[in-house]
PDB file of C-alpha atoms in Angstrom:
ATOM      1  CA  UNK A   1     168.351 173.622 -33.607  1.00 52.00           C
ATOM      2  CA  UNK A   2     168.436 176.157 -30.706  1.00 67.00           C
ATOM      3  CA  UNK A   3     172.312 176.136 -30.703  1.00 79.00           C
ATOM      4  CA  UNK A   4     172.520 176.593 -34.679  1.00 80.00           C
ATOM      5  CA  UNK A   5     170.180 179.853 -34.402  1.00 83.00           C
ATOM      6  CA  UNK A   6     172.363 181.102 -31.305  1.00 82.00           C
ATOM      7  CA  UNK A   7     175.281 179.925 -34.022  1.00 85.00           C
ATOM      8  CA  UNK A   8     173.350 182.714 -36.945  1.00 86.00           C
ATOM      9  CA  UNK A   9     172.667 185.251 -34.402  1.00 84.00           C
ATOM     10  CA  UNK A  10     175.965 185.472 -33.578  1.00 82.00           C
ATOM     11  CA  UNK A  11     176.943 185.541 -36.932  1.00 85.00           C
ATOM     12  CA  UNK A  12     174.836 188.189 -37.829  1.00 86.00           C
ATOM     13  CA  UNK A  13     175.918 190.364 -34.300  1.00 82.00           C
ATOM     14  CA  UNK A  14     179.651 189.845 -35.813  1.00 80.00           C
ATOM     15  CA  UNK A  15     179.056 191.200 -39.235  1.00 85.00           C
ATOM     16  CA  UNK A  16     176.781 194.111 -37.690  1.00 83.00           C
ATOM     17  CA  UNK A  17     179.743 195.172 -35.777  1.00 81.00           C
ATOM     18  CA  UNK A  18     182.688 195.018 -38.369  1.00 81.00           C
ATOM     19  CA  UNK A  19     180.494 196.629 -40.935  1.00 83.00           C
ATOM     20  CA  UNK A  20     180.811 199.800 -38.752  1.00 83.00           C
ATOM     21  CA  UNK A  21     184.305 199.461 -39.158  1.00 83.00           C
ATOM     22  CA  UNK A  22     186.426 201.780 -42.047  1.00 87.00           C
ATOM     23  CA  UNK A  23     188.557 199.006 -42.501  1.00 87.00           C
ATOM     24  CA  UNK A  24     185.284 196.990 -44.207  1.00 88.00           C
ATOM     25  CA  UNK A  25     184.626 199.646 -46.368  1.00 89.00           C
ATOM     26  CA  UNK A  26     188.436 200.134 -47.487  1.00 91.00           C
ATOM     27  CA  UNK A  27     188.611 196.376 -48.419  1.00 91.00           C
ATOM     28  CA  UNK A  28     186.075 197.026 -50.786  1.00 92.00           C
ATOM     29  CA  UNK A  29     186.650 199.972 -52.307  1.00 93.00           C
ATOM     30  CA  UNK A  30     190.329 198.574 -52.639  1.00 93.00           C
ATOM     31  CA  UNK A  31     188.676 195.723 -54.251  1.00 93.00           C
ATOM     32  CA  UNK A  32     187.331 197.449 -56.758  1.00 94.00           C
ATOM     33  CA  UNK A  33     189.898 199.332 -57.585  1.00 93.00           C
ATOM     34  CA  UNK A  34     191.713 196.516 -58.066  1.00 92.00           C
ATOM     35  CA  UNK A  35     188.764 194.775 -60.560  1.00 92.00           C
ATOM     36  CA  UNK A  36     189.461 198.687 -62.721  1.00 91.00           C
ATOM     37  CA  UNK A  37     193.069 197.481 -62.532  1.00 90.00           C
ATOM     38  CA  UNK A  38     192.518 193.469 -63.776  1.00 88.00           C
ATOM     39  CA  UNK A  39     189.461 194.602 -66.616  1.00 88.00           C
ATOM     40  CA  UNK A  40     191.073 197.319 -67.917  1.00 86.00           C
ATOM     41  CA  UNK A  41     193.267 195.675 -70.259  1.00 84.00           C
ATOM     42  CA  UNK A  42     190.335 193.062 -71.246  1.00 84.00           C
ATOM     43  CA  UNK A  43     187.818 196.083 -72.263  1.00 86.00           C
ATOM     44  CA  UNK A  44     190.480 198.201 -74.367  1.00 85.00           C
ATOM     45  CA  UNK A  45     191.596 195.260 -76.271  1.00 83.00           C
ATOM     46  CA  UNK A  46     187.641 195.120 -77.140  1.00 85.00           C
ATOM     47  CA  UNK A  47     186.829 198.378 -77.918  1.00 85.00           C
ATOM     48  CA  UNK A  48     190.068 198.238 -80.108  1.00 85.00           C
ATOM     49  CA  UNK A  49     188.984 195.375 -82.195  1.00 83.00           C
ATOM     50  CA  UNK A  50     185.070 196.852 -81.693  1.00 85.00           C
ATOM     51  CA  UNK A  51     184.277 193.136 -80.604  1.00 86.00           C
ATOM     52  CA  UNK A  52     181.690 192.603 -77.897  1.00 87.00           C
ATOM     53  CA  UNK A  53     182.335 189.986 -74.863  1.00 88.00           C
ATOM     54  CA  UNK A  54     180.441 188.053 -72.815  1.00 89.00           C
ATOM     55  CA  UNK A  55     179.151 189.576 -69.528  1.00 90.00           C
ATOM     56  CA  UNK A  56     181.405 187.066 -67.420  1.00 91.00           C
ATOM     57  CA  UNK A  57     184.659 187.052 -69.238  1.00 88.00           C
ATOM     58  CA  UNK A  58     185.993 189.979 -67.806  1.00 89.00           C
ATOM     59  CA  UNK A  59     185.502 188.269 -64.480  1.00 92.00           C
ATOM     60  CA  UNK A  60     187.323 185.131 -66.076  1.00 89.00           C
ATOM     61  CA  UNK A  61     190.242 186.760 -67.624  1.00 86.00           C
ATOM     62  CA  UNK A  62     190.441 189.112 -64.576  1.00 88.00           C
ATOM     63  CA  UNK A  63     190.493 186.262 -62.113  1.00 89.00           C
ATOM     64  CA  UNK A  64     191.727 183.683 -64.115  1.00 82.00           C
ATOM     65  CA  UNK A  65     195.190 183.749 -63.055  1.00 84.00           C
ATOM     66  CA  UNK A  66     197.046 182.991 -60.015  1.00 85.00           C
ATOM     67  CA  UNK A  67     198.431 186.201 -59.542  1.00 87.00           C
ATOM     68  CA  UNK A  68     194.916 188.480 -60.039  1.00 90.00           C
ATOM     69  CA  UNK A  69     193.331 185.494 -57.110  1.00 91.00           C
ATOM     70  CA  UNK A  70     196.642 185.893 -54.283  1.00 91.00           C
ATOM     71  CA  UNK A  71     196.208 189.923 -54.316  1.00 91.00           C
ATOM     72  CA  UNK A  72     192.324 189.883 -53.995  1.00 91.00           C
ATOM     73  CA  UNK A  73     192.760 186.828 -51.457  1.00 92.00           C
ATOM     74  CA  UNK A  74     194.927 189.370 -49.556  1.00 90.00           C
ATOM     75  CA  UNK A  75     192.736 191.901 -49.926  1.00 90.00           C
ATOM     76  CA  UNK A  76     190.262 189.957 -47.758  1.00 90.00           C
ATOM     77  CA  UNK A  77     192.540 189.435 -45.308  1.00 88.00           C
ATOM     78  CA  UNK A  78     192.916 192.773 -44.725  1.00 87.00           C
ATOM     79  CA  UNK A  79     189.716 192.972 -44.239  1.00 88.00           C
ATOM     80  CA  UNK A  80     189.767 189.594 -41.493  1.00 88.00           C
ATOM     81  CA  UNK A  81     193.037 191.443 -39.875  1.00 82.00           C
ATOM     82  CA  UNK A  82     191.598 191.220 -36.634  1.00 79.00           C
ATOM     83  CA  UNK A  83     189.945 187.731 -36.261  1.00 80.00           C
ATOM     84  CA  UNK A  84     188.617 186.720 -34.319  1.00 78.00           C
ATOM     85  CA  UNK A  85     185.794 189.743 -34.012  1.00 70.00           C
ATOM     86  CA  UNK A  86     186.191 191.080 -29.711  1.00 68.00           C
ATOM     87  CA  UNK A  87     185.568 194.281 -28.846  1.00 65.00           C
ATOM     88  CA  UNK A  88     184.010 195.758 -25.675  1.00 67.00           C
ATOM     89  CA  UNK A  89     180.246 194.072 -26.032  1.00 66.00           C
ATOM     90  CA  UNK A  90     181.573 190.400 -25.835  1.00 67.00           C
ATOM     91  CA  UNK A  91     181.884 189.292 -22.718  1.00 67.00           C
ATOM     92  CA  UNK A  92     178.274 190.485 -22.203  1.00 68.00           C
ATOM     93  CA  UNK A  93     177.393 188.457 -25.420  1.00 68.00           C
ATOM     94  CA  UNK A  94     179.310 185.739 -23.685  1.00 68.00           C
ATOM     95  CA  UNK A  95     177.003 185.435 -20.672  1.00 69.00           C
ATOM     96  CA  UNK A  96     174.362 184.444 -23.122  1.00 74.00           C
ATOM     97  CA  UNK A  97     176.219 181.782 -25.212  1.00 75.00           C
ATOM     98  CA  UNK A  98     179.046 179.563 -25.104  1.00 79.00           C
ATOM     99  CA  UNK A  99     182.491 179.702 -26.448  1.00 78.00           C
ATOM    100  CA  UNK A 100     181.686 177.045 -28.924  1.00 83.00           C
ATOM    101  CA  UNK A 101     178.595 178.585 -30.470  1.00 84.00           C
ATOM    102  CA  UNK A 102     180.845 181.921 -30.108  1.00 83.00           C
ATOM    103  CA  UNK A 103     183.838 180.244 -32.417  1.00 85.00           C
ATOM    104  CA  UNK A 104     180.781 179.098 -34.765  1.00 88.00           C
ATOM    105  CA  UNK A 105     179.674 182.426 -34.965  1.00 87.00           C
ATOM    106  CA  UNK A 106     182.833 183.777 -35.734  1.00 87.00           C
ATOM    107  CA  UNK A 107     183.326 180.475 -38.678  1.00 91.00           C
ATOM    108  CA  UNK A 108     180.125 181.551 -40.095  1.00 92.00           C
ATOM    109  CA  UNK A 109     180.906 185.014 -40.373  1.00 91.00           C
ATOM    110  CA  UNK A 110     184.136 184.609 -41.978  1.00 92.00           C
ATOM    111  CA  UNK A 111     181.795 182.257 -44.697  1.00 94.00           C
ATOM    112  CA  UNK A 112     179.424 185.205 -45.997  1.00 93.00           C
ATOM    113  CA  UNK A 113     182.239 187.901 -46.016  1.00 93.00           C
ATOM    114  CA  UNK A 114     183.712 185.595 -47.918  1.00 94.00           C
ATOM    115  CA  UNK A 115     180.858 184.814 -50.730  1.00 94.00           C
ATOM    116  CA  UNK A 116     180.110 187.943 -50.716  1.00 94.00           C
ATOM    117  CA  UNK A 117     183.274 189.682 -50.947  1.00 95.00           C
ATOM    118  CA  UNK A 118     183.892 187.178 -54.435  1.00 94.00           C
ATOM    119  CA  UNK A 119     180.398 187.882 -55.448  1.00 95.00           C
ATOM    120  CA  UNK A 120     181.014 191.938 -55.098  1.00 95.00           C
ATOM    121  CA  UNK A 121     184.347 191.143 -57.827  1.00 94.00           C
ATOM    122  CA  UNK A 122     182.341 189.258 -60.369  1.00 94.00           C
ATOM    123  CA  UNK A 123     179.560 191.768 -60.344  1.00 94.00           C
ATOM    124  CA  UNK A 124     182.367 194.456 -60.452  1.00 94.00           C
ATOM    125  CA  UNK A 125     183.850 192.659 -63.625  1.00 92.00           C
ATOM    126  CA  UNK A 126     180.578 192.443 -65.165  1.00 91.00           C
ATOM    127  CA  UNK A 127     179.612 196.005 -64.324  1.00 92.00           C
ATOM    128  CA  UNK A 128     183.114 197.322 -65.834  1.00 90.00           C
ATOM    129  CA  UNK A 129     182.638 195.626 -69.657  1.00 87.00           C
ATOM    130  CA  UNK A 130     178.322 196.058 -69.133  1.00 83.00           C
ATOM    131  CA  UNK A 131     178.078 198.450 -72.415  1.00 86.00           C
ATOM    132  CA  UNK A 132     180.051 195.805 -74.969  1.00 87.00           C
ATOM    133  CA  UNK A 133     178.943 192.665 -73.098  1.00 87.00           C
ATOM    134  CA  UNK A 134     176.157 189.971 -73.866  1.00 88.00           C
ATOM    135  CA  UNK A 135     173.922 186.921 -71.261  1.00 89.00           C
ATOM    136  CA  UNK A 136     174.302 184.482 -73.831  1.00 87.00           C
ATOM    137  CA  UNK A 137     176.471 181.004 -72.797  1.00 89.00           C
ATOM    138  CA  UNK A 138     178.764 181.370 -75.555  1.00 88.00           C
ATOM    139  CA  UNK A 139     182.396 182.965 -75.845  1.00 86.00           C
ATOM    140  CA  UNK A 140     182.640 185.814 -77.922  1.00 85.00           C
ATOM    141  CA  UNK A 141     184.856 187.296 -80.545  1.00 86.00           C
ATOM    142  CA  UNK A 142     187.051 188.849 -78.441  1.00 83.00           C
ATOM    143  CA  UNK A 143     187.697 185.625 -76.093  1.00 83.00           C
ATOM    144  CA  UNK A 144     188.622 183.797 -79.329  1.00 80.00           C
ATOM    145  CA  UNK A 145     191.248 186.473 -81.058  1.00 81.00           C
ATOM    146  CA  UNK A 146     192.654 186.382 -77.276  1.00 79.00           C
ATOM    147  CA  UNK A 147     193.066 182.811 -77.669  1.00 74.00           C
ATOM    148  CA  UNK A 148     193.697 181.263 -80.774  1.00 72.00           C
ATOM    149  CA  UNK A 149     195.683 184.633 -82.377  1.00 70.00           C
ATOM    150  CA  UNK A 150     198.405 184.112 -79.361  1.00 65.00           C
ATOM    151  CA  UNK A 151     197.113 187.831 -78.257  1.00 65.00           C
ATOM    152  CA  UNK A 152     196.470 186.924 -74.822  1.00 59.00           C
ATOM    153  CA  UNK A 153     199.394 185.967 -74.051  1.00 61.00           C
ATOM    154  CA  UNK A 154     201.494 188.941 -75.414  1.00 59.00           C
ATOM    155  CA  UNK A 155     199.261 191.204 -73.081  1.00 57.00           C
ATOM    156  CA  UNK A 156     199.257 189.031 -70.246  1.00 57.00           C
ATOM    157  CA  UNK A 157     195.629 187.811 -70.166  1.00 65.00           C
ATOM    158  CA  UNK A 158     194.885 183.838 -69.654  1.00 62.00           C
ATOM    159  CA  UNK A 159     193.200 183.114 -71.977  1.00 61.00           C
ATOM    160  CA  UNK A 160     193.683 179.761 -72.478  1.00 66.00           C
ATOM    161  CA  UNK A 161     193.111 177.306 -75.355  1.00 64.00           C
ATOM    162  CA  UNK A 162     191.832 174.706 -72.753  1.00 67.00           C
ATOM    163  CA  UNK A 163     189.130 176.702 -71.643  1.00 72.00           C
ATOM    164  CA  UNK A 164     187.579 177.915 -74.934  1.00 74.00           C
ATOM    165  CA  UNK A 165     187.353 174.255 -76.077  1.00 72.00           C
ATOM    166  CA  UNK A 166     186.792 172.502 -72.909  1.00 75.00           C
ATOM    167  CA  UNK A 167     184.052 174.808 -71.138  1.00 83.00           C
ATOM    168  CA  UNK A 168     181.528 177.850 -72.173  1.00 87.00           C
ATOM    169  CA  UNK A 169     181.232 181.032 -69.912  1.00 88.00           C
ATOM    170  CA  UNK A 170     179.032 180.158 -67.117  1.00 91.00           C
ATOM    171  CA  UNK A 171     180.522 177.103 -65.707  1.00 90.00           C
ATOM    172  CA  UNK A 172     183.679 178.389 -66.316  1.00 89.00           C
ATOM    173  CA  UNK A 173     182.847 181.567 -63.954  1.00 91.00           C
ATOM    174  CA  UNK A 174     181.257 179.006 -61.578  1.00 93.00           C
ATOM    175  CA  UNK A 175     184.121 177.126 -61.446  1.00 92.00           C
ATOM    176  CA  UNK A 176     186.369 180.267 -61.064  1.00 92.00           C
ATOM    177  CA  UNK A 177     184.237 181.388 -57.946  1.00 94.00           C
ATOM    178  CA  UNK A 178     184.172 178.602 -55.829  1.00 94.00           C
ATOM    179  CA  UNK A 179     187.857 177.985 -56.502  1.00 93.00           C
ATOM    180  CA  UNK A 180     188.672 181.819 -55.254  1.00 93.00           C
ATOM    181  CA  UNK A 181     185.976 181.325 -52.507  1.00 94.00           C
ATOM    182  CA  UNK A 182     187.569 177.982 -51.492  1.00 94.00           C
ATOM    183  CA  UNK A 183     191.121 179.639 -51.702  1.00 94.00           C
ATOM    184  CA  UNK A 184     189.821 182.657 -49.242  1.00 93.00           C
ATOM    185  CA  UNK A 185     188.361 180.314 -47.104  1.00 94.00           C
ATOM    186  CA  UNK A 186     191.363 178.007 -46.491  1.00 93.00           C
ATOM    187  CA  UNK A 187     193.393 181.842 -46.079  1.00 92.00           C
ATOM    188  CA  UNK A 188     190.613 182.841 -43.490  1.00 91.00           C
ATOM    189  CA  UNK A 189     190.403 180.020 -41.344  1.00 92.00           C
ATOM    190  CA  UNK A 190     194.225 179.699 -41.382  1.00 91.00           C
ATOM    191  CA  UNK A 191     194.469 183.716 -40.206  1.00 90.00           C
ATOM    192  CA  UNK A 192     191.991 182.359 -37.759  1.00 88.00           C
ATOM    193  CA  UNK A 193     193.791 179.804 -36.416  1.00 87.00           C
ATOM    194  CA  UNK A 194     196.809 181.029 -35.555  1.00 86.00           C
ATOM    195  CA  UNK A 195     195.413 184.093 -34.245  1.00 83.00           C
ATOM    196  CA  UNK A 196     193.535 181.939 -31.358  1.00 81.00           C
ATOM    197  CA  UNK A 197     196.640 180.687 -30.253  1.00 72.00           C
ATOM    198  CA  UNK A 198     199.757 181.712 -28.179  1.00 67.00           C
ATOM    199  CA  UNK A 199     201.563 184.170 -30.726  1.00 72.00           C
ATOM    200  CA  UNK A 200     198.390 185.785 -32.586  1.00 67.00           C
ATOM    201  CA  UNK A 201     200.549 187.674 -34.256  1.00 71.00           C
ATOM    202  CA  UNK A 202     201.773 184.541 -36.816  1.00 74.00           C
ATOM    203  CA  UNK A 203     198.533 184.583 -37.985  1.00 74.00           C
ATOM    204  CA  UNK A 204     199.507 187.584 -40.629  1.00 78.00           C
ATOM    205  CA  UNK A 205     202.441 186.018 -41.322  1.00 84.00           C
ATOM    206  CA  UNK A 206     201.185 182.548 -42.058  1.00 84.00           C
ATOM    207  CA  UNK A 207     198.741 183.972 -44.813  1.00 87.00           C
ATOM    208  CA  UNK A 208     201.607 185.921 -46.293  1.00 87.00           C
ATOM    209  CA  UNK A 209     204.127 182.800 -46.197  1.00 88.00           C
ATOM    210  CA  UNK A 210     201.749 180.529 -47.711  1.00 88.00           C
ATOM    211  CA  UNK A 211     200.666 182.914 -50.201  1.00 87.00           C
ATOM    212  CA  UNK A 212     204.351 183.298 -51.046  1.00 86.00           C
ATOM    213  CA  UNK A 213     204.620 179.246 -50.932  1.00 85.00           C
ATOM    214  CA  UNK A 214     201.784 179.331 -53.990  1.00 82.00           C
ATOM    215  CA  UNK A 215     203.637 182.111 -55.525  1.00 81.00           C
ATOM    216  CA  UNK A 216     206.925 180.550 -56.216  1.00 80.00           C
ATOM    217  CA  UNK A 217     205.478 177.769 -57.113  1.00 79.00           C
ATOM    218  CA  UNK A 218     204.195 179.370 -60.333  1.00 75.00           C
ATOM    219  CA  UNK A 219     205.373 176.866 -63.291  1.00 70.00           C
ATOM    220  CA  UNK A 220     207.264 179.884 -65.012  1.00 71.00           C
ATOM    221  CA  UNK A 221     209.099 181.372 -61.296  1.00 72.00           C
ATOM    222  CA  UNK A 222     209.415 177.634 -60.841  1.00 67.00           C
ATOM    223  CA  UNK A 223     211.379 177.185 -63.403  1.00 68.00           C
ATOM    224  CA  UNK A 224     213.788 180.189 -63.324  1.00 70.00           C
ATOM    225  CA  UNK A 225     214.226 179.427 -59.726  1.00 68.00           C
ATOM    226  CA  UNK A 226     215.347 176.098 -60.332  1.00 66.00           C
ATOM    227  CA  UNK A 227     216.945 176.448 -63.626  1.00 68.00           C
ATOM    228  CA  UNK A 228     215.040 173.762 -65.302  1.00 65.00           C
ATOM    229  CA  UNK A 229     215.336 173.708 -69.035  1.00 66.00           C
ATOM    230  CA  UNK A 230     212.087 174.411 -71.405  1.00 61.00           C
ATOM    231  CA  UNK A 231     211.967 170.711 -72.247  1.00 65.00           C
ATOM    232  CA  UNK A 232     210.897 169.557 -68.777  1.00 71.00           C
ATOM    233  CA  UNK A 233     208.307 172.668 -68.699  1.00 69.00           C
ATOM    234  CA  UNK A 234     204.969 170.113 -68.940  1.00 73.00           C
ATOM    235  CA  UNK A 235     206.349 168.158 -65.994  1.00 77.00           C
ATOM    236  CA  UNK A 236     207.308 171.576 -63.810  1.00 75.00           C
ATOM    237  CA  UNK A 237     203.506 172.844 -64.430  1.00 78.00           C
ATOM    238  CA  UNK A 238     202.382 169.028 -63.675  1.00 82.00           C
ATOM    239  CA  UNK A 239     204.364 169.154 -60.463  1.00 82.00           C
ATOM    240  CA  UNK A 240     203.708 172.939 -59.372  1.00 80.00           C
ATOM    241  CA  UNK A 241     200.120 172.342 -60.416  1.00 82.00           C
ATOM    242  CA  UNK A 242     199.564 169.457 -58.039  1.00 88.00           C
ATOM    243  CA  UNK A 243     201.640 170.604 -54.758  1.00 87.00           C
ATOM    244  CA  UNK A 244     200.725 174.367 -55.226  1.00 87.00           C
ATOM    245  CA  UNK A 245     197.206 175.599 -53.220  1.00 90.00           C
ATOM    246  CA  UNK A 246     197.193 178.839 -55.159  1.00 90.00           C
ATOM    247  CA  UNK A 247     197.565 176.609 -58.588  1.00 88.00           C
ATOM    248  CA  UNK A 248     194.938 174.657 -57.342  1.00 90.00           C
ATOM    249  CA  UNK A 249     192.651 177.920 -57.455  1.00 90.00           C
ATOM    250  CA  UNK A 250     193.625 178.894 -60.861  1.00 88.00           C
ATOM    251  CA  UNK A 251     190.939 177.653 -63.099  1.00 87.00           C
ATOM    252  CA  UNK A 252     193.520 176.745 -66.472  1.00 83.00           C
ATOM    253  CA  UNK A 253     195.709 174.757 -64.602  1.00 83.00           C
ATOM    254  CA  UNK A 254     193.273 171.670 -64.118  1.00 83.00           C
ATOM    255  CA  UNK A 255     193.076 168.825 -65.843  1.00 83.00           C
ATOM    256  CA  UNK A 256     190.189 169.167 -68.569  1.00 76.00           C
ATOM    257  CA  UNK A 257     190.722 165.040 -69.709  1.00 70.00           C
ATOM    258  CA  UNK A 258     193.859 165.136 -71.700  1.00 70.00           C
ATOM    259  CA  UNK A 259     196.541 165.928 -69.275  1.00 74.00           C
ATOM    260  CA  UNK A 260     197.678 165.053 -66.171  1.00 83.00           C
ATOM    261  CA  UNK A 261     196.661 168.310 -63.799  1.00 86.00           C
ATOM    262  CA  UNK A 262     194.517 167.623 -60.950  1.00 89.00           C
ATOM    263  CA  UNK A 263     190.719 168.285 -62.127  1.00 89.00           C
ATOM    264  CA  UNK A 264     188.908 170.832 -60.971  1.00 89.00           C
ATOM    265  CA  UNK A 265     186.768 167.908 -58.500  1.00 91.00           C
ATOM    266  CA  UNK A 266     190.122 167.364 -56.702  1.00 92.00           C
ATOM    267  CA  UNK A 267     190.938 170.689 -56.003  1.00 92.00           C
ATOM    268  CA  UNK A 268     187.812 171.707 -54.371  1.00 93.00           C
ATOM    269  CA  UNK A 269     188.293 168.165 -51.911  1.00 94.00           C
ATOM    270  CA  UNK A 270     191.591 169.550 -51.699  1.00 93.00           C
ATOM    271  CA  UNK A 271     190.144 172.790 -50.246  1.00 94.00           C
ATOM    272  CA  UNK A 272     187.813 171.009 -48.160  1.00 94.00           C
ATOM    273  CA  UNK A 273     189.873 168.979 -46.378  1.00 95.00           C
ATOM    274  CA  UNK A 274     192.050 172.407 -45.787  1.00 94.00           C
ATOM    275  CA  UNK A 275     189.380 174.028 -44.358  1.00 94.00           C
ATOM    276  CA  UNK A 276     188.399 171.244 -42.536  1.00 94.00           C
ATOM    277  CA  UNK A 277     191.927 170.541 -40.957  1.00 94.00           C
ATOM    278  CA  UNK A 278     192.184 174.515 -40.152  1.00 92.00           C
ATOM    279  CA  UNK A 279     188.753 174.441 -38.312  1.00 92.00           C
ATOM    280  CA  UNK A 280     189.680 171.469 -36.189  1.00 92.00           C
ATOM    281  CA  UNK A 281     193.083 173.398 -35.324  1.00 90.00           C
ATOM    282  CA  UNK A 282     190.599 176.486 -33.865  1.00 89.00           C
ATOM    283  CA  UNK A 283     188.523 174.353 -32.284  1.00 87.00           C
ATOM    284  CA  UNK A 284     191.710 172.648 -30.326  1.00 87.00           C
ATOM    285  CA  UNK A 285     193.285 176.657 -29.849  1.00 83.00           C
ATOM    286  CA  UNK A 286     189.603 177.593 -28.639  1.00 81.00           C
ATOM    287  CA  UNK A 287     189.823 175.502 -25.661  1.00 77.00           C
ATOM    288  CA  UNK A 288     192.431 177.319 -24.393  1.00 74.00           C
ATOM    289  CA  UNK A 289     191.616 180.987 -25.781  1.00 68.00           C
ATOM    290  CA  UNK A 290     191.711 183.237 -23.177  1.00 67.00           C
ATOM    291  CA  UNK A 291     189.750 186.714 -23.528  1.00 62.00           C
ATOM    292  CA  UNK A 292     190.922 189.800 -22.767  1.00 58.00           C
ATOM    293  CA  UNK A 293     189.396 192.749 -21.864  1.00 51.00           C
ATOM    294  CA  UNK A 294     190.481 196.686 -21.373  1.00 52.00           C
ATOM    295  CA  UNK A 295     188.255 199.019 -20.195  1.00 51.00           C
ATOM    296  CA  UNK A 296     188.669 202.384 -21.911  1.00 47.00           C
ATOM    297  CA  UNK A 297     188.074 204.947 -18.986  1.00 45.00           C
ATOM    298  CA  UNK A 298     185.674 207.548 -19.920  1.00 43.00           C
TER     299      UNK A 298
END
């Protein structure tokens, strides 16, 4: 019990220190700039029609694509660019703890920046469409012109079929959050990683490569990359949808019990197991992490 409060105080001593950093504050305000840029096309098609929405479809149609997710996931990692946290009071902070419940620290920290950081875009979203929007657990009209009059699609907005008939709003943007926040995560830990061992500076470039992986593995890119004809499109999402981590995050590509997607159940033990794998890698690296210090003369 001793170790696991050493384990939150260090936690807490990490976030205390990057919060003083511009670079936090950036992230965010990029991050909101960007939820202006993803809502903006949801809220004029609604004032247009003078429909009202529901307060958490913004965040869904916002978020609900794989796309929206890799560019706020990168976002974050701007904002984890220089994981693990040491600056000039850690090796006294070291003399009271030990590299383990250091790493731990460092683990836990990268978890609430994380919830957070997806909880600050939903209440963004909701914020954004506030004046048109209603609590209760039922899609509105604009959701359903968006998806049964094809309109979604011509403006680029998923709003899928699938999810109107298979879900209502708030497990839907429940399901959408932990899938981001498990998507982070697994970015996070892999930035992480890499950046405890030999060549820290892969660690940038790992996030960026397997963002790019999850990318082009988009059925549609997948497709035109390959050169697959339109009657083997089912099997390229199928196939995409299963080996792609970033596919695995997007909330309309699961399986909702008529297809054969991975469901939602399997992605997040997916995402586990990544996170779980990445953590074992920094605890391996950790062992032979060595710190380095440079005293800035005065």
């Amino acid at each position: 019990m001793c170790k696991w409060k050493l384990v939150w105080k260090s936690a807490m001593f990490h976030l205390r220190q990057e919060m003083r950093n511009p670079r936090f504050l950036l992230s965010f305000v990029l991050a909101f700039v960007l939820c202006l840029m993803l809502s903006d096309k949801a809220v004029f098609f609604a004032e247009s029609y003078g429909t009202s929405m529901q307060v958490f479809e913004t965040f869904i149609l916002a978020f609900g694509d794989g796309k929206s997710i890799m560019i706020s996931t990168l976002l974050l990692i701007f904002l984890f660019a220089d994981l693990p946290v040491n600056n000039q009071l850690t090796p006294y902070y070291l003399t009271r703890i030990t590299k383990n419940i250091w790493i731990w620290g460092q683990l836990l920290y990268v978890f609430f920046v994380t919830v957070f950081y997806v909880l600050f875009l939903l209440l963004v979203t909701c914020v954004i469409s506030g004046n048109i929007s209603f609590p209760g657990n039922m899609w509105s009209e604009t959701m359903a012109l968006l998806g049964y009059s094809g309109a979604g699609q011509k403006i680029a907005l998923p709003a899928s079929l699938k999810t109107l008939e298979a879900t209502s709003p708030y497990p839907c943007a429940a399901m959408i959050f932990l899938l981001i926040a498990c998507y982070a995560l697994i970015n996070a830990t892999l930035l992480l990683a890499f950046r405890l061992g030999k060549r820290p500076v892969l660690g940038s470039v790992s996030v960026f490569l397997f963002n790019l992986f999850g990318l082009f593995l988009n059925p549609e890119i997948f497709m035109k990359l390959f050169h697959f004809p339109g009657t083997v499109e089912y099997k390229a999402q199928v196939i995409t949808g299963w080996i792609s981590p970033l596919n695995h995050a997007t909330y309309y590509m699961h399986n909702f019990g008529y297809d054969y997607l991975p469901r939602i159940e399997t992605s997040l033990l997916f995402f586990c197991v990544m996170i779980g794998v990445n953590i074992l890698i920094i605890k391996r690296e950790m062992k032979h992490f060595e710190f380095l210090f440079v005293q800035k003369s005065e």
